[in-house]
Structure formats: structure tokens, C-alpha cells
Short mmCIF file of C-alpha atoms in Angstrom, two decimals:
data_model
loop_
_atom_site.label_atom_id
_atom_site.label_comp_id
_atom_site.label_asym_id
_atom_site.label_seq_id
_atom_site.Cartn_x
_atom_site.Cartn_y
_atom_site.Cartn_z
CA MET E 1 -59.01 37.58 -24.86
CA LEU E 2 -59.80 34.84 -22.23
CA SER E 3 -62.37 35.53 -20.09
CA ASN E 4 -61.57 34.78 -16.01
CA LYS E 5 -64.10 32.27 -16.39
CA ARG E 6 -61.84 30.35 -19.83
CA ILE E 7 -58.47 30.61 -17.64
CA THR E 8 -59.86 28.98 -14.16
CA GLU E 9 -61.68 26.38 -16.60
CA LEU E 10 -58.25 25.60 -18.01
CA LEU E 11 -56.29 25.84 -15.18
CA VAL E 12 -58.64 23.17 -14.12
CA ILE E 13 -57.70 20.62 -16.18
CA VAL E 14 -54.36 21.55 -16.50
CA LEU E 15 -54.24 20.52 -12.82
CA LEU E 16 -56.65 17.20 -13.09
CA ALA E 17 -54.07 15.87 -15.71
CA VAL E 18 -51.81 16.45 -13.42
CA LEU E 19 -53.10 14.59 -11.03
CA CYS E 20 -54.59 12.09 -13.09
CA TYR E 21 -51.27 11.39 -14.70
CA PHE E 22 -48.86 10.19 -11.40
CA PRO E 23 -50.87 7.19 -10.16
CA ILE E 24 -51.76 6.51 -13.55
CA PHE E 25 -48.55 7.18 -15.03
CA LEU E 26 -45.71 7.22 -12.61
CA HIS E 27 -43.23 4.28 -12.31
CA LEU E 28 -45.43 2.03 -14.70
CA THR E 29 -42.30 -0.29 -15.70
CA ASN E 30 -40.40 -1.26 -12.52
CA ILE E 31 -41.98 -4.46 -11.86
CA PRO E 32 -41.69 -7.25 -13.68
CA PHE E 33 -43.84 -9.00 -16.16
CA ARG E 34 -47.08 -10.68 -14.11
CA ILE E 35 -47.24 -14.52 -14.14
CA TRP E 36 -50.66 -14.99 -15.93
CA ASP E 37 -52.10 -12.45 -18.28
CA GLU E 38 -50.32 -10.20 -18.40
CA SER E 39 -47.31 -12.06 -20.14
CA ARG E 40 -50.00 -14.71 -22.14
CA LEU E 41 -51.52 -11.78 -23.36
CA ALA E 42 -47.56 -9.91 -23.95
CA LEU E 43 -46.03 -13.14 -25.41
CA SER E 44 -49.19 -13.25 -27.95
CA ALA E 45 -49.52 -9.68 -28.88
CA TYR E 46 -45.07 -9.95 -29.67
CA GLU E 47 -45.31 -13.07 -31.92
CA MET E 48 -48.75 -10.55 -33.61
CA ALA E 49 -46.44 -7.93 -33.89
CA HIS E 50 -43.26 -10.19 -35.15
CA GLY E 51 -45.17 -12.25 -38.66
CA GLY E 52 -48.17 -13.71 -36.33
CA ASN E 53 -52.00 -13.88 -37.47
CA TRP E 54 -53.85 -10.51 -36.62
CA ILE E 55 -56.76 -12.53 -36.76
CA VAL E 56 -56.17 -15.80 -35.41
CA VAL E 57 -54.13 -15.12 -30.87
CA SER E 58 -51.05 -17.61 -30.65
CA TYR E 59 -49.30 -18.14 -27.71
CA ASN E 60 -45.38 -19.82 -28.01
CA GLY E 61 -46.54 -19.88 -31.92
CA GLN E 62 -50.16 -21.88 -31.59
CA PRO E 63 -53.68 -20.75 -31.98
CA ASP E 64 -54.58 -20.08 -28.14
CA LEU E 65 -57.47 -21.71 -27.62
CA TRP E 66 -57.41 -21.01 -23.40
CA SER E 67 -57.42 -17.10 -23.47
CA THR E 68 -60.92 -16.87 -25.48
CA LYS E 69 -61.31 -13.36 -25.27
CA PRO E 70 -61.81 -10.71 -28.52
CA PRO E 71 -58.25 -9.81 -29.68
CA LEU E 72 -58.57 -5.38 -29.10
CA MET E 73 -56.59 -5.56 -25.81
CA ILE E 74 -53.12 -6.91 -27.95
CA TRP E 75 -53.75 -5.60 -30.72
CA LEU E 76 -52.85 -2.19 -29.43
CA GLN E 77 -50.01 -3.97 -27.49
CA ALA E 78 -48.62 -5.90 -31.38
CA VAL E 79 -49.06 -2.57 -32.04
CA CYS E 80 -46.90 -0.52 -29.31
CA ILE E 81 -44.61 -3.23 -29.11
CA ARG E 82 -43.72 -2.56 -33.03
CA LEU E 83 -43.41 1.04 -31.93
CA PHE E 84 -41.16 0.58 -29.13
CA GLY E 85 -39.94 -2.42 -29.32
CA LEU E 86 -41.10 -5.36 -26.70
CA ASN E 87 -41.10 -4.19 -22.76
CA GLU E 88 -42.95 -2.91 -19.95
CA LEU E 89 -44.40 -0.13 -21.26
CA SER E 90 -45.65 -1.58 -25.14
CA VAL E 91 -47.23 -3.98 -22.74
CA ARG E 92 -49.36 -1.26 -20.41
CA LEU E 93 -49.18 1.71 -22.35
CA PRO E 94 -52.62 0.35 -23.70
CA SER E 95 -53.93 0.20 -20.18
CA ALA E 96 -52.62 4.03 -18.48
CA MET E 97 -53.50 4.87 -21.55
CA ALA E 98 -57.12 3.97 -21.35
CA ALA E 99 -57.46 4.77 -17.57
CA PHE E 100 -55.93 8.36 -18.91
CA ALA E 101 -59.45 8.55 -21.71
CA THR E 102 -61.45 7.74 -18.79
CA CYS E 103 -60.59 9.48 -16.74
CA ALA E 104 -61.08 12.52 -20.08
CA VAL E 105 -64.65 11.36 -20.74
CA ILE E 106 -65.93 11.05 -17.26
CA PHE E 107 -64.41 15.24 -17.16
CA ILE E 108 -66.45 16.17 -20.46
CA PHE E 109 -69.26 14.52 -19.32
CA CYS E 110 -69.92 16.27 -16.22
CA PHE E 111 -68.59 19.81 -17.93
CA LYS E 112 -69.75 19.81 -21.34
CA TYR E 113 -73.08 18.15 -20.98
CA LEU E 114 -74.50 18.74 -17.48
CA LYS E 115 -72.32 21.64 -16.85
CA ARG E 116 -70.84 20.90 -13.29
CA ILE E 117 -67.25 20.86 -13.74
CA GLU E 118 -66.67 20.66 -10.13
CA LEU E 119 -68.25 17.19 -9.81
CA GLY E 120 -66.19 15.80 -12.69
CA PHE E 121 -63.14 17.21 -11.07
CA ILE E 122 -64.15 15.01 -8.33
CA SER E 123 -65.79 12.38 -9.41
CA VAL E 124 -62.22 11.91 -11.00
CA LEU E 125 -60.07 12.49 -7.99
CA VAL E 126 -62.03 9.20 -5.97
CA LEU E 127 -61.81 7.58 -9.28
CA ILE E 128 -57.51 8.26 -9.69
CA THR E 129 -58.06 7.25 -5.53
CA THR E 130 -59.82 4.02 -5.44
CA GLY E 131 -57.95 1.16 -5.15
CA GLY E 132 -59.67 -0.95 -7.25
CA TYR E 133 -58.53 1.20 -9.72
CA ILE E 134 -55.28 2.29 -9.58
CA ALA E 135 -54.00 -1.51 -9.48
CA ASN E 136 -52.05 -4.65 -10.96
CA HIS E 137 -54.28 -5.88 -13.26
CA VAL E 138 -56.67 -2.72 -14.22
CA THR E 139 -54.59 0.95 -14.83
CA ARG E 140 -51.44 -0.86 -13.97
CA THR E 141 -50.22 -3.87 -16.33
CA GLY E 142 -50.64 -4.93 -20.01
CA ASP E 143 -54.22 -6.45 -18.92
CA TYR E 144 -58.24 -6.39 -20.69
CA ASP E 145 -59.72 -5.18 -17.90
CA SER E 146 -58.88 -1.07 -18.32
CA LEU E 147 -59.53 -0.85 -22.07
CA LEU E 148 -62.52 -2.92 -20.61
CA VAL E 149 -63.49 -0.36 -18.50
CA LEU E 150 -62.99 3.18 -20.79
CA LEU E 151 -65.08 1.60 -23.90
CA THR E 152 -67.89 0.54 -20.80
CA THR E 153 -68.10 3.69 -18.82
CA THR E 154 -68.36 5.74 -22.54
CA TYR E 155 -71.25 3.62 -24.14
CA LEU E 156 -73.31 4.08 -20.68
CA LEU E 157 -73.22 7.85 -20.40
CA CYS E 158 -73.45 8.07 -23.73
CA PHE E 159 -76.48 5.99 -23.89
CA PHE E 160 -77.74 8.67 -21.28
CA ILE E 161 -76.65 11.49 -23.27
CA PHE E 162 -78.72 10.61 -26.45
CA ILE E 163 -82.12 9.41 -23.37
CA GLU E 164 -82.12 12.81 -21.68
CA THR E 165 -82.13 14.87 -24.87
CA GLU E 166 -84.59 16.51 -25.66
CA ASN E 167 -83.02 17.84 -29.37
CA LEU E 168 -83.21 14.62 -31.47
CA ASN E 169 -80.14 16.36 -33.94
CA ARG E 170 -78.10 16.57 -31.24
CA ALA E 171 -79.04 13.36 -30.16
CA LYS E 172 -78.52 10.99 -32.65
CA LYS E 173 -75.59 10.51 -32.85
CA PHE E 174 -75.34 9.88 -29.30
CA LEU E 175 -76.88 5.92 -30.24
CA LEU E 176 -74.21 6.40 -32.96
CA TYR E 177 -71.12 6.38 -30.27
CA PHE E 178 -73.42 4.25 -28.59
CA PHE E 179 -72.89 1.34 -30.29
CA ILE E 180 -69.59 2.15 -31.67
CA ALA E 181 -67.55 2.14 -27.71
CA VAL E 182 -70.05 -2.10 -27.25
CA THR E 183 -68.72 -3.43 -30.77
CA LEU E 184 -65.61 -2.06 -29.60
CA ALA E 185 -65.83 -2.93 -25.57
CA ALA E 186 -67.24 -6.74 -27.04
CA LEU E 187 -63.41 -6.77 -29.15
CA ALA E 188 -62.33 -5.75 -26.21
CA LYS E 189 -63.66 -8.47 -23.58
CA GLY E 190 -66.79 -10.38 -25.03
CA LEU E 191 -69.30 -11.18 -22.72
CA GLN E 192 -68.43 -8.81 -20.66
CA GLY E 193 -68.40 -6.13 -22.31
CA LEU E 194 -71.37 -6.65 -22.80
CA ILE E 195 -73.07 -7.84 -19.48
CA PHE E 196 -74.32 -3.93 -18.66
CA LEU E 197 -76.90 -4.63 -22.58
CA PRO E 198 -80.10 -5.30 -19.60
CA ALA E 199 -79.72 -2.73 -17.37
CA LEU E 200 -80.33 0.38 -20.26
CA LEU E 201 -83.32 -1.67 -22.68
CA ILE E 202 -85.06 -1.55 -18.71
CA TYR E 203 -83.82 2.29 -18.29
CA SER E 204 -84.77 2.46 -21.69
CA LEU E 205 -88.45 1.43 -21.09
CA ALA E 206 -88.87 3.57 -17.18
CA ARG E 207 -88.02 6.78 -19.65
CA LYS E 208 -90.01 5.74 -21.89
CA LYS E 209 -88.80 5.87 -24.70
CA PHE E 210 -87.64 1.80 -26.25
CA LEU E 211 -90.15 2.71 -28.94
CA PHE E 212 -87.84 5.57 -30.06
CA VAL E 213 -84.92 4.35 -29.96
CA LEU E 214 -86.50 1.64 -32.45
CA LYS E 215 -86.94 4.11 -34.60
CA GLN E 216 -84.04 5.75 -35.16
CA LYS E 217 -82.07 5.12 -38.46
CA ASN E 218 -78.09 5.19 -36.05
CA PHE E 219 -80.07 2.83 -34.02
CA TYR E 220 -80.13 0.05 -37.52
CA THR E 221 -76.76 1.35 -38.56
CA GLY E 222 -75.19 0.81 -34.59
CA ALA E 223 -76.79 -3.32 -35.09
CA ILE E 224 -75.21 -3.54 -38.83
CA LEU E 225 -71.75 -1.92 -37.91
CA PHE E 226 -71.55 -4.78 -34.00
CA SER E 227 -72.62 -7.71 -36.32
CA LEU E 228 -70.22 -6.72 -38.40
CA PHE E 229 -67.19 -7.21 -37.15
CA VAL E 230 -68.42 -9.04 -33.71
CA PHE E 231 -69.89 -11.84 -35.01
CA GLY E 232 -67.55 -11.19 -38.30
CA TYR E 233 -64.50 -11.42 -35.89
CA PHE E 234 -65.67 -14.85 -34.63
CA LEU E 235 -67.23 -16.27 -37.77
CA LEU E 236 -64.25 -15.08 -39.89
CA ARG E 237 -61.71 -17.21 -36.29
CA GLU E 238 -63.85 -19.81 -36.12
CA ILE E 239 -63.40 -20.40 -40.09
CA LEU E 240 -59.31 -19.65 -39.74
CA SER E 241 -59.24 -22.22 -36.24
CA PRO E 242 -62.15 -24.46 -36.36
CA GLY E 243 -62.67 -25.02 -32.38
CA PHE E 244 -62.48 -21.47 -30.92
CA LEU E 245 -66.69 -20.87 -30.50
CA ASN E 246 -66.47 -24.16 -28.04
CA ALA E 247 -63.63 -22.94 -26.83
CA PHE E 248 -65.01 -19.54 -25.87
CA TRP E 249 -68.54 -20.27 -24.16
CA ASN E 250 -66.57 -22.97 -22.40
CA MET E 251 -64.01 -20.55 -21.26
CA GLU E 252 -66.51 -17.16 -21.36
CA GLY E 253 -69.87 -17.90 -21.86
CA GLY E 254 -71.83 -20.71 -20.50
CA GLY E 255 -68.76 -22.65 -18.38
CA ARG E 256 -67.49 -19.84 -16.67
CA PHE E 257 -70.59 -18.82 -15.49
CA ASN E 258 -71.96 -22.15 -14.44
CA GLN E 259 -69.19 -23.36 -13.06
CA PRO E 260 -65.77 -21.49 -11.36
CA ILE E 261 -62.34 -21.52 -13.91
CA ASP E 262 -59.17 -22.68 -12.63
CA GLY E 263 -61.11 -23.11 -8.79
CA HIS E 264 -61.89 -19.33 -8.63
CA ARG E 265 -65.18 -19.93 -6.88
CA GLY E 266 -67.22 -18.04 -4.02
CA SER E 267 -70.15 -16.67 -2.12
CA PHE E 268 -72.34 -14.80 -3.79
CA THR E 269 -71.37 -11.27 -1.79
CA PHE E 270 -68.22 -12.04 -2.55
CA TYR E 271 -67.96 -8.64 -4.85
CA LEU E 272 -70.11 -6.92 -2.24
CA ASN E 273 -67.61 -7.32 -0.01
CA ILE E 274 -64.24 -7.49 -2.25
CA LEU E 275 -66.25 -3.55 -2.73
CA ILE E 276 -66.41 -2.59 0.63
CA ASN E 277 -63.50 -3.54 2.75
CA GLU E 278 -60.69 -3.79 -0.16
CA ASP E 279 -61.55 -2.26 -4.10
CA PHE E 280 -63.52 1.42 -2.92
CA SER E 281 -62.74 1.00 0.95
CA ARG E 282 -62.16 4.45 0.83
CA TRP E 283 -65.20 6.33 -0.32
CA TYR E 284 -68.21 3.69 0.08
CA LEU E 285 -69.74 4.83 2.50
CA PHE E 286 -70.12 7.93 0.49
CA VAL E 287 -72.60 6.04 -1.98
CA PRO E 288 -75.79 6.16 -0.43
CA CYS E 289 -75.13 9.62 -0.12
CA GLY E 290 -74.98 10.45 -3.04
CA ILE E 291 -77.62 9.12 -4.78
CA ILE E 292 -79.76 10.24 -1.52
CA ILE E 293 -78.66 13.99 -2.50
CA GLY E 294 -78.28 13.14 -6.48
CA LEU E 295 -82.51 12.12 -5.86
CA VAL E 296 -83.67 14.97 -4.27
CA GLN E 297 -81.63 17.27 -6.95
CA MET E 298 -83.74 20.21 -8.53
CA ASP E 299 -82.03 19.22 -11.28
CA LYS E 300 -83.86 16.71 -13.62
CA ARG E 301 -80.55 15.35 -15.61
CA LEU E 302 -78.88 14.55 -12.03
CA LYS E 303 -81.65 12.86 -10.72
CA ASN E 304 -82.50 11.07 -13.57
CA LEU E 305 -78.23 10.19 -13.38
CA CYS E 306 -78.39 9.25 -10.58
CA TRP E 307 -80.83 6.67 -11.33
CA PHE E 308 -79.73 5.11 -14.42
CA LEU E 309 -75.73 4.96 -12.28
CA LEU E 310 -77.78 3.33 -8.86
CA LEU E 311 -80.10 0.72 -11.84
CA VAL E 312 -77.12 -0.29 -13.78
CA SER E 313 -74.46 0.02 -11.18
CA ALA E 314 -76.80 -2.93 -9.93
CA GLU E 315 -77.41 -4.83 -12.57
CA TYR E 316 -74.06 -5.05 -12.89
CA LEU E 317 -72.98 -6.56 -9.90
CA PHE E 318 -75.75 -9.35 -9.81
CA VAL E 319 -74.87 -10.61 -12.60
CA ILE E 320 -71.04 -11.88 -12.20
CA SER E 321 -72.41 -11.95 -8.78
CA SER E 322 -74.76 -14.97 -9.81
CA ALA E 323 -71.34 -16.98 -11.89
CA GLN E 324 -69.82 -19.20 -10.67
CA THR E 325 -66.24 -18.10 -11.47
CA LYS E 326 -65.74 -14.71 -9.27
CA ILE E 327 -62.12 -12.94 -9.93
CA ASN E 328 -61.54 -10.06 -7.93
CA TRP E 329 -60.89 -7.90 -10.89
CA TYR E 330 -64.65 -8.63 -12.91
CA ASP E 331 -65.46 -5.56 -10.32
CA ALA E 332 -63.57 -3.07 -12.10
CA PRO E 333 -66.85 -1.75 -14.61
CA LEU E 334 -68.58 -0.31 -12.05
CA PHE E 335 -65.36 2.47 -10.20
CA PRO E 336 -66.16 4.94 -12.45
CA LEU E 337 -70.09 4.40 -11.98
CA LEU E 338 -69.52 4.22 -7.86
CA ALA E 339 -67.17 7.62 -8.34
CA LEU E 340 -69.43 8.82 -10.90
CA ILE E 341 -72.26 8.62 -7.29
CA VAL E 342 -69.58 9.99 -4.65
CA GLY E 343 -68.80 12.47 -7.24
CA VAL E 344 -72.32 14.24 -7.02
CA PHE E 345 -72.22 13.63 -2.82
CA LEU E 346 -68.97 15.33 -2.83
CA SER E 347 -69.43 18.13 -4.86
CA TRP E 348 -73.67 18.99 -3.97
CA PHE E 349 -70.56 19.19 -0.72
CA TYR E 350 -68.04 21.42 -1.67
CA ASN E 351 -70.40 23.76 -3.03
CA ALA E 352 -72.33 23.45 0.26
CA ILE E 353 -69.21 24.87 1.79
CA ARG E 354 -68.51 27.34 -1.10
CA ASN E 355 -71.70 29.01 -1.02
CA HIS E 356 -72.24 29.45 2.52
CA GLU E 357 -72.24 33.21 3.66
CA GLY E 358 -70.81 32.93 7.17
CA LEU E 359 -67.73 30.85 6.49
CA ASN E 360 -66.94 33.10 3.49
CA ARG E 361 -67.68 36.55 4.91
CA GLY E 362 -64.81 38.53 4.00
CA LEU E 363 -62.82 36.68 1.59
CA LYS E 364 -61.96 36.70 -2.24
CA PHE E 365 -62.21 33.27 -3.44
CA PRO E 366 -63.78 30.52 -1.15
CA VAL E 367 -60.49 28.96 0.17
CA VAL E 368 -62.54 27.41 3.09
CA ALA E 369 -64.34 25.25 0.40
CA PHE E 370 -60.70 24.57 -1.57
CA VAL E 371 -58.91 23.70 1.85
CA ALA E 372 -62.12 21.27 2.60
CA LEU E 373 -61.30 19.39 -0.35
CA PHE E 374 -58.37 19.55 0.07
CA LEU E 375 -58.13 18.11 3.00
CA LEU E 376 -60.46 15.40 2.03
CA PHE E 377 -58.18 13.49 -0.80
CA VAL E 378 -54.94 14.76 0.07
CA THR E 379 -54.83 11.78 2.05
CA PRO E 380 -56.05 9.50 -0.56
CA TYR E 381 -54.06 10.84 -2.93
CA THR E 382 -51.26 10.34 -0.91
CA GLN E 383 -51.08 6.37 -0.03
CA THR E 384 -52.12 6.30 -3.68
CA ILE E 385 -48.12 7.39 -5.08
CA GLN E 386 -46.78 5.67 -2.15
CA ASN E 387 -48.51 2.16 -2.86
CA ILE E 388 -46.88 3.29 -6.45
CA PHE E 389 -43.58 3.71 -5.10
CA ASN E 390 -43.33 0.95 -1.96
CA TYR E 391 -44.68 -1.97 -4.23
CA GLU E 392 -44.00 -4.92 -2.64
CA GLU E 393 -44.92 -8.46 -4.36
CA ILE E 394 -47.46 -10.24 -1.35
CA SER E 395 -45.37 -12.99 0.51
CA TRP E 396 -46.96 -15.84 -0.85
CA ASN E 397 -47.01 -15.07 -4.08
CA LYS E 398 -42.94 -13.53 -3.90
CA TRP E 399 -41.00 -16.10 -4.93
CA VAL E 400 -43.04 -16.42 -8.53
CA TYR E 401 -41.59 -13.08 -9.69
CA ASP E 402 -37.61 -14.22 -8.11
CA ILE E 403 -36.38 -15.48 -11.28
CA PRO E 404 -37.95 -12.98 -13.78
CA ASN E 405 -37.34 -9.58 -11.43
CA TYR E 406 -33.95 -11.58 -12.51
CA LEU E 407 -34.09 -11.36 -15.47
CA ASN E 408 -35.98 -8.31 -15.85
CA ARG E 409 -33.24 -6.81 -14.25
CA ALA E 410 -30.82 -8.41 -16.79
CA VAL E 411 -32.53 -6.68 -19.45
CA THR E 412 -31.77 -3.45 -17.44
CA HIS E 413 -28.76 -2.58 -15.60
CA ASP E 414 -27.35 -4.68 -19.42
CA LYS E 415 -26.42 -7.60 -17.05
CA ASN E 416 -24.46 -10.58 -19.41
CA ILE E 417 -25.22 -13.73 -18.75
CA ASP E 418 -25.22 -15.43 -22.60
CA GLY E 419 -25.24 -18.71 -22.38
CA ALA E 420 -26.64 -19.58 -19.00
CA LYS E 421 -29.93 -22.35 -18.38
CA VAL E 422 -32.95 -21.23 -16.66
CA VAL E 423 -34.51 -23.35 -14.08
CA TYR E 424 -37.93 -21.88 -13.58
CA ASN E 425 -40.59 -24.04 -12.33
CA TYR E 426 -43.67 -21.91 -12.70
CA PHE E 427 -45.83 -21.11 -15.35
CA PRO E 428 -43.21 -19.50 -17.67
CA ALA E 429 -45.12 -16.40 -19.74
CA THR E 430 -43.57 -13.85 -18.10
CA THR E 431 -39.61 -16.17 -18.11
CA ILE E 432 -40.02 -16.78 -22.86
CA LEU E 433 -40.41 -12.55 -22.50
CA TYR E 434 -38.18 -12.16 -21.18
CA ILE E 435 -35.64 -15.11 -23.23
CA LYS E 436 -37.03 -13.31 -26.17
CA MET E 437 -35.79 -9.57 -24.30
CA LEU E 438 -32.36 -11.10 -23.66
CA GLU E 439 -32.60 -11.95 -27.45
CA GLU E 440 -32.88 -8.94 -28.96
CA LYS E 441 -30.22 -7.63 -27.52
CA ASN E 442 -27.88 -11.37 -28.80
CA GLN E 443 -27.86 -13.21 -25.85
CA HIS E 444 -29.22 -16.69 -25.84
CA VAL E 445 -30.81 -18.38 -23.17
CA THR E 446 -31.91 -21.23 -22.28
CA LEU E 447 -35.34 -22.22 -20.99
CA LYS E 448 -35.32 -24.84 -18.46
CA LEU E 449 -39.05 -26.51 -16.86
CA CYS E 450 -39.03 -28.39 -13.30
CA ASN E 451 -41.34 -30.01 -11.90
CA VAL E 452 -44.20 -27.69 -13.80
CA GLU E 453 -47.15 -28.52 -13.26
CA ASP E 454 -48.89 -30.42 -16.83
CA LYS E 455 -51.14 -28.32 -17.69
CA PHE E 456 -48.63 -25.60 -17.77
CA LEU E 457 -45.84 -28.03 -19.67
CA THR E 458 -49.82 -29.05 -22.62
CA MET E 459 -49.42 -25.00 -23.22
CA LEU E 460 -46.08 -24.95 -24.34
CA LYS E 461 -45.94 -28.09 -25.96
CA GLY E 462 -45.45 -27.72 -29.83
CA GLY E 463 -44.80 -23.93 -30.13
CA SER E 464 -41.76 -21.90 -31.27
CA GLN E 465 -40.25 -21.71 -27.60
CA PRO E 466 -37.78 -24.49 -27.31
CA PHE E 467 -37.44 -26.10 -23.53
CA THR E 468 -36.78 -28.60 -22.01
CA LEU E 469 -37.77 -30.50 -19.04
CA CYS E 470 -34.58 -30.51 -16.20
CA ASN E 471 -33.70 -32.37 -13.51
CA THR E 472 -30.04 -32.80 -12.16
CA ASN E 473 -29.22 -36.20 -14.26
CA ASP E 474 -29.55 -33.66 -17.65
CA ILE E 475 -26.69 -31.19 -15.97
CA ILE E 476 -22.88 -30.35 -17.20
CA PRO E 477 -19.75 -29.84 -16.32
CA GLY E 478 -20.05 -25.71 -18.30
CA ASP E 479 -23.54 -25.66 -16.87
CA LYS E 480 -24.24 -21.94 -16.06
CA LEU E 481 -27.94 -21.84 -14.40
CA ILE E 482 -30.09 -19.12 -13.15
CA VAL E 483 -32.17 -20.72 -10.29
CA ASN E 484 -34.28 -20.67 -7.32
CA GLU E 485 -35.28 -23.70 -5.99
CA SER E 486 -33.47 -24.76 -3.33
CA ALA E 487 -34.99 -28.21 -3.25
CA PHE E 488 -33.01 -28.40 -6.70
CA ILE E 489 -29.76 -26.92 -5.35
CA SER E 490 -29.38 -28.63 -3.23
CA GLU E 491 -28.72 -32.18 -5.23
CA VAL E 492 -27.04 -29.89 -6.91
CA GLU E 493 -24.12 -29.74 -4.37
CA THR E 494 -24.54 -32.52 -3.52
CA LYS E 495 -23.55 -33.84 -7.56
CA TYR E 496 -21.97 -31.56 -8.78
CA ASN E 497 -18.78 -28.68 -7.48
CA VAL E 498 -19.78 -25.36 -8.24
CA GLN E 499 -18.69 -22.28 -8.26
CA TYR E 500 -21.65 -19.26 -7.57
CA LEU E 501 -21.43 -16.31 -8.90
CA GLU E 502 -24.13 -14.35 -8.23
CA ASP E 503 -26.72 -14.28 -5.16
CA TYR E 504 -29.66 -12.30 -5.60
CA ASP E 505 -33.49 -11.88 -3.71
CA ASN E 506 -33.00 -15.44 -3.95
CA VAL E 507 -31.04 -16.58 -7.15
CA LYS E 508 -28.24 -18.10 -7.01
CA VAL E 509 -26.23 -18.49 -10.36
CA LEU E 510 -24.24 -21.30 -10.05
CA GLN E 511 -21.30 -22.30 -12.61
CA ILE E 512 -20.66 -26.24 -12.35
CA ILE E 513 -17.12 -26.77 -11.93
CA SER E 514 -17.31 -30.61 -12.42
CA LEU E 515 -19.05 -33.70 -11.26
CA ILE E 516 -18.71 -35.46 -7.87
CA GLN E 517 -17.11 -38.86 -8.02
CA SER E 518 -17.96 -40.86 -4.60
CA ASP E 519 -15.63 -43.04 -3.45
CA SER E 520 -15.76 -45.97 -4.37
CA THR E 521 -16.70 -45.12 -8.20
CA SER E 522 -12.58 -42.71 -7.92
CA VAL E 523 -10.29 -43.66 -10.21
CA THR E 524 -6.16 -42.98 -9.15
CA ASP E 525 -3.54 -42.39 -12.48
#
């Protein structure tokens, strides 16, 4: 029969799982594929799942030398596409599952290793109410970063457990777990997955455990494992697709560190400003409180954990801040670490109220502490859910999603647009995905690119998805056009008699009836 303590623990776990579900999985498929990384990954995963090469990642049927990250996320997406078909859920499910697993890793670490279930519960609540974490490009879309966060968090905590556990027989397995997670992190996002390693070297030296680490058999087993899979993958990829290593270094290595890629630049304080003003704005004031409370703790493991979290977070922040390429979501691996630091303070605050005799006099349960915790999290949590329910495209970026939104609606509502020509004037990966989804429904739609930048065309030329460049002279009577560019529509109307079939959120569906003949050329019988 279960004890009261065990029943309480199970109830806490169930409650936390329910609370995690809604920010991570709610309305996961409501917005169309994102224009950049998500749509590129999805297209590569689709090609891989439908007879493509599982080593050489392709984009539009050609080896991809622009997005050169290793393919762990694409492998997972390809498996989901094989299982569930091409759709937003298949592409985003690996990210969502990784986020859920990250919450589980944090909770299990606090519950089983630190023996502090309240720290695990609170730290996870901080994480799932962090604006930069429950966001597009991390947990809510099919990008690399949610999986990366899971793996970096796992290997950091495994390394900490290994260093801090006195019983070698119990500790040594965590060194192997550490190498497995490091290997997967490198296969998930290349060099970014390894940025924390210098901090781990420093920590092992500070704890006088460096030589101890080197004496472990699992250190060499893990190093061989890493070399076999990571170096092995890069070597095999270079053999099968010559030029990959050079492209990888230019895009992900020295090139990205030494110069801004695609204009993504910012000052040294770029990430610190984002953490304070956007991504971690709800909780950043508690970070110094967590550090102070942690460092004065009598619990040696908790004190060492705070030193560890402070070291690895500062080293990672310094490295990404020193790189010339600055992109908002590169700070994502910091969120679980900062959530743990904040959790140290908030769990101390919770326990202080719970154990205060005056506040709990006459009460059988620590109601006051529960109420304080509820009041602390109710607003951040409800705001997180409201942001998901009321999601709106950024005003300056909305126009690029007009066509994808329309095509998404055509797919989900079984709208018949067979034979239509989609006129689009931006990065077309998202549009291509919906065209492929329509093809699976036996609807054949043509992609016509209009006024598209040369760099986008270069990615498509010679590929497997047919497209043509569009201008108004290419149009013939009988064409059905799906278009949202007002200048193009105006030009069409000056040359052709048209019938408007549909008007949906800036997207016009036009039927070309006939060519307008000028008076000088008109002929009567």
C-alpha cells in the first residue's frame, strides 16, 4: 500500500505533467510553417522520408550546403513524417517532446539527486513560463533549438552528478550518460552543442577532479563513442558530398564567430539585453537572489550546484556574446540553468513560509505556502497560455505569411484549388511544403516566383520542385492565380479581364477571363 508521502509525490508529478502539457503542446499546429529554418528543415525531412539520403541532407533535391548543421533533428522529423504524414505536427512534435523531456530531466535531477521535489516543481514552472523558451524557434516550432536545450541540459547535469557523487560505482555511469548526451548535442547543432565544454573543464579543475576524470574507463569509452559518431558523420558526409566541411566551417564555425551571417549583428550586450527585456524578463530579478541563497546554503550539493550553474551560464553567455553573429534564440540553452537558479530562491521562499509557525498556526496543511506559490505563478502561466491562444504575426512580417496561411487553410479545410498558380515573392520553402501537402490530396498547384531575391532562386535552381519566374506577360486566359502582392494584382487588372473568386486576408484568388485589347488594336468583325 502506498504511503501518504508516495501518494503526495505522485500527485505532484501528475500536476506538473498537466501544467507542462498546455504551454508545450496546446495549439501546436495552429500557425503555418515558419518561413526560414523550420520550413527548410521540414522540406529536407520530407525529402529524406521519401527516399532521400539519410546522411547527405538535401534541400529541394540537392545537397544542402547552406544549412550545414548535423541532421539529428531532421532524422526525427523524417521518422515522424513517415509515421504521421507531412504536416505541422510531424515537424514540430520532436521539439515539443524534447521540451517535455527537458522538464522531466530537471524534475528528476532535483527530486532523485538533490532530494528536493519542491525545487524541481518550481524550477520547471519557471522554465515553462519563460517567454524565450515557450516560443517560436524553440519549443513551439520544428527548429533545432529545443532538442539542443534538452541535450545540453542533460549532459551538464550528468557531469555535475558524476563530479559530485562520492560513490564511484554509482557515479561512473553518469560519465557515460554525459558523453552520450554530448555526442547527440553535437549531432543536433554542431559546435553550439559543445560551447559548455570549457566550463566543465574549469569546474573539474576547481573541484580537483580533472585527473580523476581522466582515470575513468568510461571517459575513453565516451571519447571513442563521440569520435565514432560525430567525426564519423562529418567524414562520411564530406566523402558523399565534397565541400561540406568547408561549407560547415564557413557557416557554423569560424565564419559565424568572426563575422555576422546574413546581417545578424549586435553588440556584446545583445543577449544580456534580450534576457532582461524579453526572453527571461519575468524572472531575471530572481537570478541574483538564487545565487546568494544557494551560496549560503548548508547543503553542500546545492551550494556546489549554484557555483556550477553560475560558471556554465557565464561561460556560455560570454562565448555567444563574443561571436559576431547574434541571433535571438542562441540564448535558449541558458533557460533551464537560469530556471534552476531562480528555483533555488523561490523554493527557499516557499519552504520559509511553509515552516513558519506563526503563518501556519492551526492549519493541518501548509495552505499559506501553496497560496503564495499559486499567486506567484498564476499570472506568468496564464499569460503564457494567452500568448498561445492569441498569437499574432509581427506586423512588419505578416505579409510573408498571407500565402502560407491561405494554403494551410486549403489543406486543412479540403478546399479545392486544383490547377491554381501560386504567385509568391519571398523565400518559398513554406509554400513548397503546402504544395506538396496538396499533391498528397491529388491537387496540383504550380509555384510561380515573382520579384524574388537571387539568393532564394539559387537555392532552388536545378532542384526537384518545379517553379517558374512570373510576370504579367506569362499569364493566359483560364489561369487561376493565388496572389497577395497588390502591385502585381494592379498590373494584372490593367492587362486582363479578371473575375475575383475569393478574397481571404489579403490573398486574392483571380480567374483570368481574357486579354484587354487597346482601342488601337481592337478588331470588329
